[in-house]
Amino acid sequence: GAVVSQHPSRVICKSGTSVKIECRSLDFQATTMFWYRQFPKQSLMLMATSNEGSKATYEQGVEKDKFLINHASLTLSTLTVTSAHPEDSSFYICSASNAEKLFFGSGTQLSVL
Amino acid sequence: GENVEQHPSTLSVQEGDSAVIKCTYSDSASNYFPWYKQELGKRPQLIIDIRSNVGEKKDQRIAVTLNKTAKHFSLHITETQPEDSAVYFCAPGRGGATNKLIFGTGTLLAVQP
């Protein structure tokens, strides 16, 4: 079946630094990818919809200048958390569609010290 | 924005009993109704889904029923097993399986052996 790879799986960084998370569709082309954030014991919250070759569409309340999304190819979308702070610590997960189904990445646990 | 609520938020059953989780949504344009199972620190896994032209779907011990008029759908698990213990999310959406999904509030299911 279709595979979505997400890296890194875990990252610890200092406050004020930027962190990049990659989401790749390994065996299919994904024109659309989605980025979610999940705090402990909470639901997945949609952050943005990423379309190949165009600007991402952010959900209400998500700062586009803080969470930079790039979808430069049909198999890769990246999320950069800029100037990370402890409150950005969360589980970030991407998903990609192959025109039939949606597949999730394995997630990235971000811890900002 | 759309509201997606689940009830109950926690559910504890004895092994072999049935479990039912209800999802209520507000977007009348939703036409795709999936249920996901998420274990701690892992990606969500699609366990069953239904589309708006069908009222019920069953896959072995798992079933989903849809009441589009009342805007709710339910997950039914029969003959529960300890490995069914996880957090379950509904995620109704428009445009089928490849469009953005809004996740419900989640239900923690604990199956006691």
mmCIF file of C-alpha atoms in Angstrom, chain A residues 3-5 32 34 36 38 41-46 49 59-60 91 93 97-102 104-107, chain B residues 1 6 32 36 38 40-46 49 51 87 89-90 96-106:
data_model
loop_
_atom_site.group_PDB
_atom_site.id
_atom_site.type_symbol
_atom_site.label_atom_id
_atom_site.label_comp_id
_atom_site.label_asym_id
_atom_site.label_seq_id
_atom_site.Cartn_x
_atom_site.Cartn_y
_atom_site.Cartn_z
ATOM 1 C CA VAL A 3 3.505 4.892 2.236
ATOM 2 C CA VAL A 4 4.021 8.336 3.686
ATOM 3 C CA SER A 5 7.373 8.894 5.334
ATOM 4 C CA THR A 32 -2.345 17.702 -1.638
ATOM 5 C CA PHE A 34 -2.180 18.155 5.161
ATOM 6 C CA TYR A 36 -1.855 18.407 11.790
ATOM 7 C CA GLN A 38 -1.690 17.083 18.327
ATOM 8 C CA LYS A 41 -4.434 13.709 25.162
ATOM 9 C CA GLN A 42 -6.066 15.951 22.581
ATOM 10 C CA SER A 43 -7.372 15.573 19.082
ATOM 11 C CA LEU A 44 -5.552 16.181 15.818
ATOM 12 C CA MET A 45 -5.936 19.808 14.823
ATOM 13 C CA LEU A 46 -5.619 20.666 11.155
ATOM 14 C CA THR A 49 -3.533 22.303 3.527
ATOM 15 C CA GLU A 59 -6.652 27.165 9.222
ATOM 16 C CA GLN A 60 -7.958 29.979 11.364
ATOM 17 C CA PHE A 91 3.207 15.927 17.932
ATOM 18 C CA ILE A 93 1.758 14.712 11.693
ATOM 19 C CA SER A 97 -3.766 11.610 -0.598
ATOM 20 C CA ASN A 98 -3.370 9.438 -3.709
ATOM 21 C CA ALA A 99 -6.726 10.459 -5.177
ATOM 22 C CA GLU A 100 -8.436 7.522 -3.481
ATOM 23 C CA LYS A 101 -7.381 7.462 0.138
ATOM 24 C CA LEU A 102 -5.552 9.467 2.743
ATOM 25 C CA PHE A 104 -0.687 9.485 7.431
ATOM 26 C CA GLY A 105 2.961 9.932 8.190
ATOM 27 C CA SER A 106 4.388 8.458 11.375
ATOM 28 C CA GLY A 107 4.524 11.830 13.105
ATOM 29 C CA GLY B 1 -15.713 26.539 12.034
ATOM 30 C CA GLN B 6 -17.670 12.529 20.215
ATOM 31 C CA TYR B 32 -17.335 11.138 3.975
ATOM 32 C CA TYR B 36 -9.600 6.223 13.005
ATOM 33 C CA GLN B 38 -4.750 5.836 17.309
ATOM 34 C CA LEU B 40 -0.153 6.280 21.905
ATOM 35 C CA GLY B 41 2.519 8.073 19.890
ATOM 36 C CA LYS B 42 1.461 6.440 16.627
ATOM 37 C CA ARG B 43 -0.232 7.617 13.469
ATOM 38 C CA PRO B 44 -4.005 7.320 13.138
ATOM 39 C CA GLN B 45 -5.151 4.192 11.339
ATOM 40 C CA LEU B 46 -8.317 4.104 9.277
ATOM 41 C CA ASP B 49 -15.393 4.521 6.606
ATOM 42 C CA ARG B 51 -20.046 7.567 2.413
ATOM 43 C CA VAL B 87 -8.172 6.386 21.219
ATOM 44 C CA PHE B 89 -11.456 9.548 16.346
ATOM 45 C CA CYS B 90 -14.172 10.325 13.865
ATOM 46 C CA GLY B 96 -14.388 12.194 -0.201
ATOM 47 C CA ALA B 97 -11.380 10.566 1.380
ATOM 48 C CA THR B 98 -8.809 12.837 -0.182
ATOM 49 C CA ASN B 99 -10.018 16.119 1.157
ATOM 50 C CA LYS B 100 -9.286 17.669 4.516
ATOM 51 C CA LEU B 101 -10.701 15.951 7.555
ATOM 52 C CA ILE B 102 -11.762 17.581 10.793
ATOM 53 C CA PHE B 103 -11.069 15.244 13.664
ATOM 54 C CA GLY B 104 -13.491 14.765 16.525
ATOM 55 C CA THR B 105 -12.677 15.203 20.177
ATOM 56 C CA GLY B 106 -11.651 11.574 20.594
#
